[in-house]
């Protein structure tokens, strides 16, 4: 299917996606992989997915695509930290486009395991970019960066020009990636771009992230089960968007003739507590909050049961207090916008969770 012409894009920097492309998605089994693979298959591309070695029967979120779609994907298994493996794959397949999504993506995990995070995120990207440079220089490379590279929100929203002050090992690896992509673009002429993604959620979100954790508990509480949702800093604020919207933006970046970096965000700031309240509201439960700090709790107003408590173990050293993105460049150049607001995100997530429970 040909891509829509984009109203805001200067025509000399936009290539109509009329010919089928041969595309590799690393980390295809994750949340973002699901949406990206779906969009690429709809476009008629030849899709290759790279999944982590060692989980041979696991295809992650791809299982939700269904049999017919799955039959159209070529799955490769391997480790992005193995240079020989990446070299061989890139040289043999000569992809038109590589979307590098594979990463250790949990900030909390990166604090506990900085070395493993650096291995996967830094070595992995370096291997892929260097293999493309040396063995398939016409391949376009898109790296999914992160708002974590900015660190805390100071004044104004964070854009492509905001100074970067990463706080976590994960944020440092994403800052490294952003700079490496720039260096390879400027020094070696590679088509290489970073999509700087703010928090993006969906029904396929991993359980280690706060939104999924909240939705799973809310669904169980709504189902009448005895459950208390334990959280860390509920006053942390994030700019939460819908992963499906962000992957559409990522495709728009890849369609540009000249590479460039773009922020994808909603520009709306909400606290973890706001998310909790909204999720309960969607499930028909009214939380009543009392107490402060580690003693803060929420009770179900109708049953009186404690449904939320604070647990020190979920606090992070150096947590980012707030991030909020300015996606006006993506709006202007790519005619991109986030269609799904926080209510829409919660609806998608809760419906999926409640559906799983009844299956
Ligand atoms: P984040 O996402 O670190 O922003 O990174 P996460 O959902 O893990 O945390 C968001 C905020 O919630 C607070 N929080 C908790 N977080 C978790 N996971 N579990 C809890 O119990 C809890 N209680 C409070 C956190 O302290 C934090 O402030 C995400 C990832 O997707 C990255 O890969 C991505 O790059 C960035 O978003 C943009």
Short mmCIF file of C-alpha atoms and ligand atoms in Angstrom, two decimals:
data_model
loop_
_atom_site.label_atom_id
_atom_site.label_comp_id
_atom_site.label_asym_id
_atom_site.label_seq_id
_atom_site.Cartn_x
_atom_site.Cartn_y
_atom_site.Cartn_z
CA UNK A 1 0.00 0.00 0.00
CA UNK A 2 1.56 3.36 -0.96
CA UNK A 3 2.14 5.70 1.97
CA UNK A 4 0.03 8.83 2.23
CA UNK A 5 1.72 11.99 0.91
CA UNK A 6 2.52 14.09 3.95
CA UNK A 7 1.17 17.62 3.79
CA UNK A 8 3.91 19.24 5.86
CA UNK A 9 6.86 17.58 4.15
CA UNK A 10 8.96 19.37 1.58
CA UNK A 11 8.54 17.12 -1.46
CA UNK A 12 12.28 16.81 -2.07
CA UNK A 13 12.69 15.13 1.32
CA UNK A 14 9.98 12.54 1.01
CA UNK A 15 10.08 9.32 -0.95
CA UNK A 16 6.71 7.76 -1.71
CA UNK A 17 6.83 4.23 -0.38
CA UNK A 18 5.63 2.54 -3.54
CA UNK A 19 8.14 -0.27 -3.91
CA UNK A 20 8.14 -3.08 -1.43
CA UNK A 21 11.12 -2.86 0.89
CA UNK A 22 13.17 -5.51 2.60
CA UNK A 23 13.16 -4.54 6.24
CA UNK A 24 14.78 -5.82 9.44
CA UNK A 25 13.31 -5.09 12.86
CA UNK A 26 15.57 -5.92 15.78
CA UNK A 27 13.68 -6.63 18.99
CA UNK A 28 10.64 -7.50 16.89
CA UNK A 29 9.02 -9.44 19.75
CA UNK A 30 8.54 -6.41 21.97
CA UNK A 31 5.60 -4.00 22.26
CA UNK A 32 6.88 -1.68 19.52
CA UNK A 33 7.78 -4.62 17.27
CA UNK A 34 4.14 -5.70 17.23
CA UNK A 35 2.93 -2.34 15.90
CA UNK A 36 5.80 -1.84 13.48
CA UNK A 37 5.59 -5.33 11.97
CA UNK A 38 1.84 -4.89 11.52
CA UNK A 39 2.28 -1.55 9.71
CA UNK A 40 5.07 -2.89 7.48
CA UNK A 41 3.10 -5.99 6.51
CA UNK A 42 0.12 -3.78 5.65
CA UNK A 43 2.44 -1.86 3.34
CA UNK A 44 3.51 -5.06 1.62
CA UNK A 45 7.11 -5.03 2.80
CA UNK A 46 9.26 -8.11 3.19
CA UNK A 47 9.67 -8.24 6.94
CA UNK A 48 12.50 -9.88 8.84
CA UNK A 49 12.38 -9.93 12.63
CA UNK A 50 15.38 -10.45 14.87
CA UNK A 51 14.58 -12.08 18.19
CA UNK A 52 16.86 -12.83 21.11
CA UNK A 53 18.67 -16.15 21.12
CA UNK A 54 17.79 -18.63 23.83
CA UNK A 55 14.00 -18.33 23.80
CA UNK A 56 13.42 -20.49 20.76
CA UNK A 57 9.67 -20.94 21.11
CA UNK A 58 9.02 -17.40 22.27
CA UNK A 59 7.90 -14.74 19.83
CA UNK A 60 6.65 -12.23 22.38
CA UNK A 61 3.94 -9.81 21.25
CA UNK A 62 4.16 -11.10 17.66
CA UNK A 63 1.85 -13.94 18.68
CA UNK A 64 -1.02 -11.43 18.71
CA UNK A 65 -0.58 -10.81 14.96
CA UNK A 66 -2.19 -14.14 14.08
CA UNK A 67 -1.08 -17.08 11.95
CA UNK A 68 -1.44 -15.51 8.50
CA UNK A 69 0.70 -12.50 9.38
CA UNK A 70 3.25 -14.62 11.21
CA UNK A 71 3.72 -16.82 8.16
CA UNK A 72 4.90 -13.74 6.25
CA UNK A 73 7.72 -12.85 8.67
CA UNK A 74 11.24 -14.29 8.44
CA UNK A 75 12.43 -14.80 11.97
CA UNK A 76 16.14 -14.72 12.84
CA UNK A 77 17.47 -15.58 16.27
CA UNK A 78 20.72 -14.25 17.58
CA UNK A 79 22.53 -11.88 19.87
CA UNK A 80 23.10 -8.28 18.80
CA UNK A 81 26.24 -8.17 20.95
CA UNK A 82 27.87 -10.80 18.68
CA UNK A 83 29.54 -8.81 15.92
CA UNK A 84 30.12 -11.83 13.65
CA UNK A 85 26.41 -12.68 13.75
CA UNK A 86 25.29 -9.14 12.89
CA UNK A 87 27.96 -8.84 10.16
CA UNK A 88 26.80 -12.06 8.57
CA UNK A 89 23.09 -11.13 8.71
CA UNK A 90 23.58 -7.59 7.34
CA UNK A 91 25.93 -8.70 4.54
CA UNK A 92 23.82 -11.67 3.48
CA UNK A 93 20.43 -9.92 3.47
CA UNK A 94 21.38 -6.37 2.35
CA UNK A 95 18.23 -4.88 3.89
CA UNK A 96 16.78 -1.63 2.55
CA UNK A 97 15.89 -0.52 6.07
CA UNK A 98 16.81 -1.54 9.61
CA UNK A 99 14.67 -0.46 12.57
CA UNK A 100 16.82 -1.00 15.65
CA UNK A 101 14.37 -1.51 18.52
CA UNK A 102 16.24 -4.20 20.48
CA UNK A 103 17.32 -2.93 23.89
CA UNK A 104 17.33 -3.55 27.61
CA UNK A 105 14.52 -1.05 28.06
CA UNK A 106 13.84 -0.99 31.81
CA UNK A 107 15.35 1.99 33.64
CA UNK A 108 14.92 0.20 37.00
CA UNK A 109 16.74 -2.91 35.69
CA UNK A 110 19.57 -0.75 34.35
CA UNK A 111 20.21 0.60 37.86
CA UNK A 112 20.59 -2.98 39.16
CA UNK A 113 22.40 -4.29 36.08
CA UNK A 114 24.32 -1.47 34.40
CA UNK A 115 26.85 -3.75 32.74
CA UNK A 116 24.25 -5.94 31.00
CA UNK A 117 22.35 -2.81 29.91
CA UNK A 118 25.49 -1.25 28.44
CA UNK A 119 26.38 -4.51 26.66
CA UNK A 120 22.99 -4.80 24.98
CA UNK A 121 22.31 -1.14 24.26
CA UNK A 122 25.78 0.21 23.47
CA UNK A 123 27.49 -2.81 21.92
CA UNK A 124 24.31 -3.85 20.12
CA UNK A 125 23.81 -0.52 18.37
CA UNK A 126 27.53 -0.14 17.64
CA UNK A 127 27.61 -3.56 15.99
CA UNK A 128 24.58 -2.84 13.84
CA UNK A 129 25.68 0.65 12.76
CA UNK A 130 29.23 -0.52 12.02
CA UNK A 131 28.07 -3.58 10.05
CA UNK A 132 25.84 -1.33 7.95
CA UNK A 133 28.68 1.17 7.43
CA UNK A 134 31.12 -1.53 6.34
CA UNK A 135 28.94 -4.11 4.61
CA UNK A 136 25.71 -2.53 3.41
CA UNK A 137 26.11 1.28 3.38
CA UNK A 138 22.90 1.88 1.40
CA UNK A 139 20.78 0.42 4.24
CA UNK A 140 18.83 3.05 6.15
CA UNK A 141 19.14 2.75 9.94
CA UNK A 142 16.59 4.06 12.42
CA UNK A 143 17.43 3.96 16.13
CA UNK A 144 14.73 4.27 18.80
CA UNK A 145 16.13 6.74 21.31
CA UNK A 146 14.56 7.82 24.57
CA UNK A 147 13.50 10.87 26.56
CA UNK A 148 15.55 9.37 29.40
CA UNK A 149 18.59 10.91 27.75
CA UNK A 150 17.30 14.39 28.71
CA UNK A 151 17.09 13.71 32.43
CA UNK A 152 14.77 15.89 34.48
CA UNK A 153 12.39 18.39 33.04
CA UNK A 154 13.75 21.85 33.85
CA UNK A 155 12.00 24.68 32.07
CA UNK A 156 9.79 24.10 29.06
CA UNK A 157 9.13 20.87 27.20
CA UNK A 158 11.95 18.74 25.85
CA UNK A 159 12.71 18.95 22.13
CA UNK A 160 15.47 17.80 19.76
CA UNK A 161 17.56 20.78 20.97
CA UNK A 162 17.21 20.29 24.73
CA UNK A 163 20.55 19.70 26.51
CA UNK A 164 20.92 16.10 27.60
CA UNK A 165 21.61 15.11 31.22
CA UNK A 166 20.87 11.39 31.56
CA UNK A 167 20.48 10.12 35.15
CA UNK A 168 20.36 6.34 34.76
CA UNK A 169 22.64 3.79 33.08
CA UNK A 170 19.78 3.22 30.63
CA UNK A 171 19.56 6.96 29.89
CA UNK A 172 23.33 7.08 29.35
CA UNK A 173 23.12 4.27 26.78
CA UNK A 174 20.35 6.10 24.91
CA UNK A 175 22.42 9.30 24.92
CA UNK A 176 25.35 7.29 23.54
CA UNK A 177 23.08 5.92 20.81
CA UNK A 178 21.82 9.36 19.85
CA UNK A 179 25.39 10.62 19.51
CA UNK A 180 26.63 7.55 17.64
CA UNK A 181 23.83 7.89 15.10
CA UNK A 182 24.77 11.55 14.60
CA UNK A 183 28.45 10.70 14.22
CA UNK A 184 27.84 7.91 11.68
CA UNK A 185 25.52 10.19 9.72
CA UNK A 186 27.96 13.09 9.69
CA UNK A 187 31.27 11.24 9.32
CA UNK A 188 30.36 8.31 7.09
CA UNK A 189 27.31 9.60 5.23
CA UNK A 190 25.04 6.83 6.51
CA UNK A 191 21.29 7.35 6.38
CA UNK A 192 20.91 7.11 10.15
CA UNK A 193 18.24 8.76 12.32
CA UNK A 194 17.00 8.72 15.90
CA UNK A 195 13.32 8.71 16.88
CA UNK A 196 13.42 10.14 20.42
CA UNK A 197 10.50 8.35 22.04
CA UNK A 198 8.84 9.53 25.23
CA UNK A 199 7.02 6.90 27.35
CA UNK A 200 4.73 4.91 25.11
CA UNK A 201 2.36 2.25 26.33
CA UNK A 202 -0.17 -0.23 25.00
CA UNK A 203 -1.89 -3.52 25.69
CA UNK A 204 1.44 -5.20 24.81
CA UNK A 205 3.51 -3.33 27.38
CA UNK A 206 5.94 -5.40 29.49
CA UNK A 207 5.02 -6.13 33.11
CA UNK A 208 8.11 -4.36 34.44
CA UNK A 209 6.66 -0.94 33.52
CA UNK A 210 4.41 0.99 35.84
CA UNK A 211 1.38 1.37 33.54
CA UNK A 212 1.09 -2.39 32.89
CA UNK A 213 1.61 -3.12 36.58
CA UNK A 214 -1.21 -0.71 37.48
CA UNK A 215 -3.59 -2.05 34.82
CA UNK A 216 -2.98 -5.68 35.83
CA UNK A 217 -3.77 -4.91 39.49
CA UNK A 218 -6.80 -2.78 38.65
CA UNK A 219 -8.20 -5.60 36.47
CA UNK A 220 -7.72 -8.13 39.29
CA UNK A 221 -9.27 -5.81 41.91
CA UNK A 222 -12.23 -5.14 39.59
CA UNK A 223 -12.57 -8.92 39.27
CA UNK A 224 -13.11 -9.11 43.05
CA UNK A 225 -9.71 -10.54 43.90
CA UNK A 226 -7.82 -9.61 47.06
CA UNK A 227 -5.06 -7.50 45.64
CA UNK A 228 -3.07 -4.51 46.81
CA UNK A 229 -1.20 -2.49 44.20
CA UNK A 230 2.27 -1.65 45.60
CA UNK A 231 4.02 1.30 44.01
CA UNK A 232 7.10 3.48 44.47
CA UNK A 233 7.05 7.20 43.70
CA UNK A 234 3.48 7.98 42.68
CA UNK A 235 4.32 11.67 42.22
CA UNK A 236 6.73 10.99 39.32
CA UNK A 237 5.31 12.59 36.16
CA UNK A 238 5.50 11.25 32.63
CA UNK A 239 4.33 12.09 29.12
CA UNK A 240 2.53 8.85 28.20
CA UNK A 241 1.58 8.18 24.59
CA UNK A 242 0.26 5.18 22.65
CA UNK A 243 2.90 2.91 21.09
CA UNK A 244 0.83 2.41 17.91
CA UNK A 245 0.85 6.18 17.26
CA UNK A 246 4.60 6.40 17.85
CA UNK A 247 5.41 3.57 15.43
CA UNK A 248 3.48 5.43 12.71
CA UNK A 249 5.83 8.34 13.37
CA UNK A 250 8.86 6.08 13.20
CA UNK A 251 7.73 4.94 9.73
CA UNK A 252 7.36 8.56 8.64
CA UNK A 253 10.96 9.27 9.68
CA UNK A 254 12.18 6.27 7.68
CA UNK A 255 10.36 7.60 4.59
CA UNK A 256 12.49 10.77 4.51
CA UNK A 257 15.18 11.05 1.87
CA UNK A 258 17.51 12.88 4.26
CA UNK A 259 17.92 11.52 7.79
CA UNK A 260 16.93 13.63 10.76
CA UNK A 261 16.08 13.21 14.46
CA UNK A 262 12.56 13.69 15.84
CA UNK A 263 10.89 13.78 19.25
CA UNK A 264 7.65 11.81 19.59
CA UNK A 265 5.52 12.82 22.57
CA UNK A 266 2.02 13.98 23.49
CA UNK A 267 3.08 17.12 25.39
CA UNK A 268 0.72 16.13 28.25
CA UNK A 269 2.11 15.55 31.72
CA UNK A 270 0.44 13.19 34.23
CA UNK A 271 1.61 11.72 37.53
CA UNK A 272 1.66 8.01 38.31
CA UNK A 273 -1.13 8.79 40.82
CA UNK A 274 -3.21 10.39 38.03
CA UNK A 275 -2.76 7.20 36.01
CA UNK A 276 -3.86 5.05 38.98
CA UNK A 277 -6.97 7.19 39.57
CA UNK A 278 -7.93 7.14 35.92
CA UNK A 279 -7.41 3.37 35.62
CA UNK A 280 -9.65 2.74 38.66
CA UNK A 281 -12.24 5.12 37.23
CA UNK A 282 -12.33 3.10 33.98
CA UNK A 283 -12.90 -0.05 36.07
CA UNK A 284 -15.73 1.59 38.05
CA UNK A 285 -13.78 1.78 41.34
CA UNK A 286 -13.40 4.92 43.45
CA UNK A 287 -10.12 5.14 45.35
CA UNK A 288 -9.96 7.28 48.50
CA UNK A 289 -6.46 8.45 49.38
CA UNK A 290 -5.10 9.04 52.88
CA UNK A 291 -1.73 9.54 54.54
CA UNK A 292 1.60 10.81 53.28
CA UNK A 293 4.93 9.54 52.01
CA UNK A 294 5.49 5.84 52.65
CA UNK A 295 2.23 5.76 54.66
CA UNK A 296 0.03 6.95 51.82
CA UNK A 297 -2.69 4.44 50.92
CA UNK A 298 -5.86 4.28 48.86
CA UNK A 299 -8.99 2.40 49.92
CA UNK A 300 -11.88 1.28 47.75
CA UNK A 301 -14.57 3.76 48.76
CA UNK A 302 -17.35 1.15 48.61
CA UNK A 303 -15.67 -1.85 50.30
CA UNK A 304 -13.17 0.02 52.51
CA UNK A 305 -10.41 -2.40 51.46
CA UNK A 306 -6.86 -1.08 50.97
CA UNK A 307 -6.19 -1.22 47.21
CA UNK A 308 -2.96 0.84 46.88
CA UNK A 309 0.04 1.15 49.17
CA UNK A 310 3.54 2.53 48.86
CA UNK A 311 6.55 0.22 48.95
CA UNK A 312 10.02 1.67 49.38
CA UNK A 313 11.52 -1.09 47.23
CA UNK A 314 9.99 0.45 44.11
CA UNK A 315 11.65 3.84 44.59
CA UNK A 316 14.66 4.44 42.32
CA UNK A 317 17.81 6.36 43.11
CA UNK A 318 18.10 9.21 40.62
CA UNK A 319 14.56 8.74 39.29
CA UNK A 320 13.47 11.33 36.77
CA UNK A 321 10.79 13.48 38.47
CA UNK A 322 9.18 14.50 35.21
CA UNK A 323 9.54 14.40 31.42
CA UNK A 324 7.33 16.10 28.85
CA UNK A 325 8.04 16.29 25.15
CA UNK A 326 7.65 18.93 22.45
CA UNK A 327 6.84 17.07 19.22
CA UNK A 328 6.27 20.21 17.13
CA UNK A 329 9.05 19.29 14.68
CA UNK A 330 7.38 15.91 13.97
CA UNK A 331 4.05 17.71 13.61
CA UNK A 332 5.45 20.27 11.21
CA UNK A 333 7.77 18.12 9.09
CA UNK A 334 5.99 14.76 9.18
CA UNK A 335 2.40 15.91 9.79
CA UNK A 336 2.48 13.46 12.71
CA UNK A 337 0.31 13.65 15.78
CA UNK A 338 -0.59 11.47 18.75
CA UNK A 339 -4.19 10.33 18.25
CA UNK A 340 -4.67 8.42 21.50
CA UNK A 341 -4.94 10.27 24.82
CA UNK A 342 -4.44 8.80 28.28
CA UNK A 343 -8.09 7.67 28.50
CA UNK A 344 -7.71 5.87 25.17
CA UNK A 345 -4.48 4.19 26.29
CA UNK A 346 -6.10 2.97 29.52
CA UNK A 347 -9.11 1.67 27.59
CA UNK A 348 -6.88 -0.37 25.23
CA UNK A 349 -4.86 -1.76 28.13
CA UNK A 350 -7.76 -2.57 30.44
CA UNK A 351 -9.85 -4.19 27.71
CA UNK A 352 -6.91 -6.42 26.76
CA UNK A 353 -6.22 -7.37 30.38
CA UNK A 354 -9.85 -8.15 31.16
CA UNK A 355 -10.11 -10.14 27.91
CA UNK A 356 -7.12 -12.25 28.91
CA UNK A 357 -8.71 -12.96 32.30
CA UNK A 358 -11.92 -14.27 30.71
CA UNK A 359 -10.13 -16.45 28.12
P1 LIG B 1 10.34 4.84 32.66
O1 LIG B 1 9.08 3.86 32.83
O2 LIG B 1 11.36 4.58 33.70
O3 LIG B 1 9.81 6.23 32.58
O4 LIG B 1 10.96 4.37 31.27
P2 LIG B 1 8.46 3.07 34.07
O5 LIG B 1 7.10 2.71 33.67
O6 LIG B 1 9.34 1.96 34.54
O7 LIG B 1 8.44 4.17 35.26
C1 LIG B 1 7.68 5.36 35.15
C2 LIG B 1 7.67 6.08 36.48
O8 LIG B 1 6.86 5.34 37.42
C3 LIG B 1 7.52 5.34 38.68
N1 LIG B 1 7.06 4.18 39.47
C4 LIG B 1 7.23 2.89 39.14
N2 LIG B 1 7.80 2.31 38.06
C5 LIG B 1 7.79 0.96 37.99
N3 LIG B 1 8.32 0.36 36.90
N4 LIG B 1 7.25 0.17 38.99
C6 LIG B 1 6.67 0.72 40.10
O9 LIG B 1 6.19 0.01 40.98
C7 LIG B 1 6.65 2.15 40.19
N5 LIG B 1 6.17 3.03 41.11
C8 LIG B 1 6.41 4.25 40.66
C9 LIG B 1 8.99 5.24 38.31
O10 LIG B 1 9.81 5.61 39.43
C10 LIG B 1 9.04 6.23 37.14
O11 LIG B 1 9.21 7.52 37.63
C11 LIG B 1 10.12 4.10 30.15
C12 LIG B 1 10.73 2.90 29.40
O12 LIG B 1 9.81 2.48 28.42
C13 LIG B 1 12.00 3.28 28.70
O13 LIG B 1 12.45 2.19 27.89
C14 LIG B 1 11.72 4.50 27.81
O14 LIG B 1 12.87 4.86 27.10
C15 LIG B 1 11.21 5.64 28.67
O15 LIG B 1 10.02 5.23 29.32
C16 LIG B 1 10.91 6.88 27.84
#
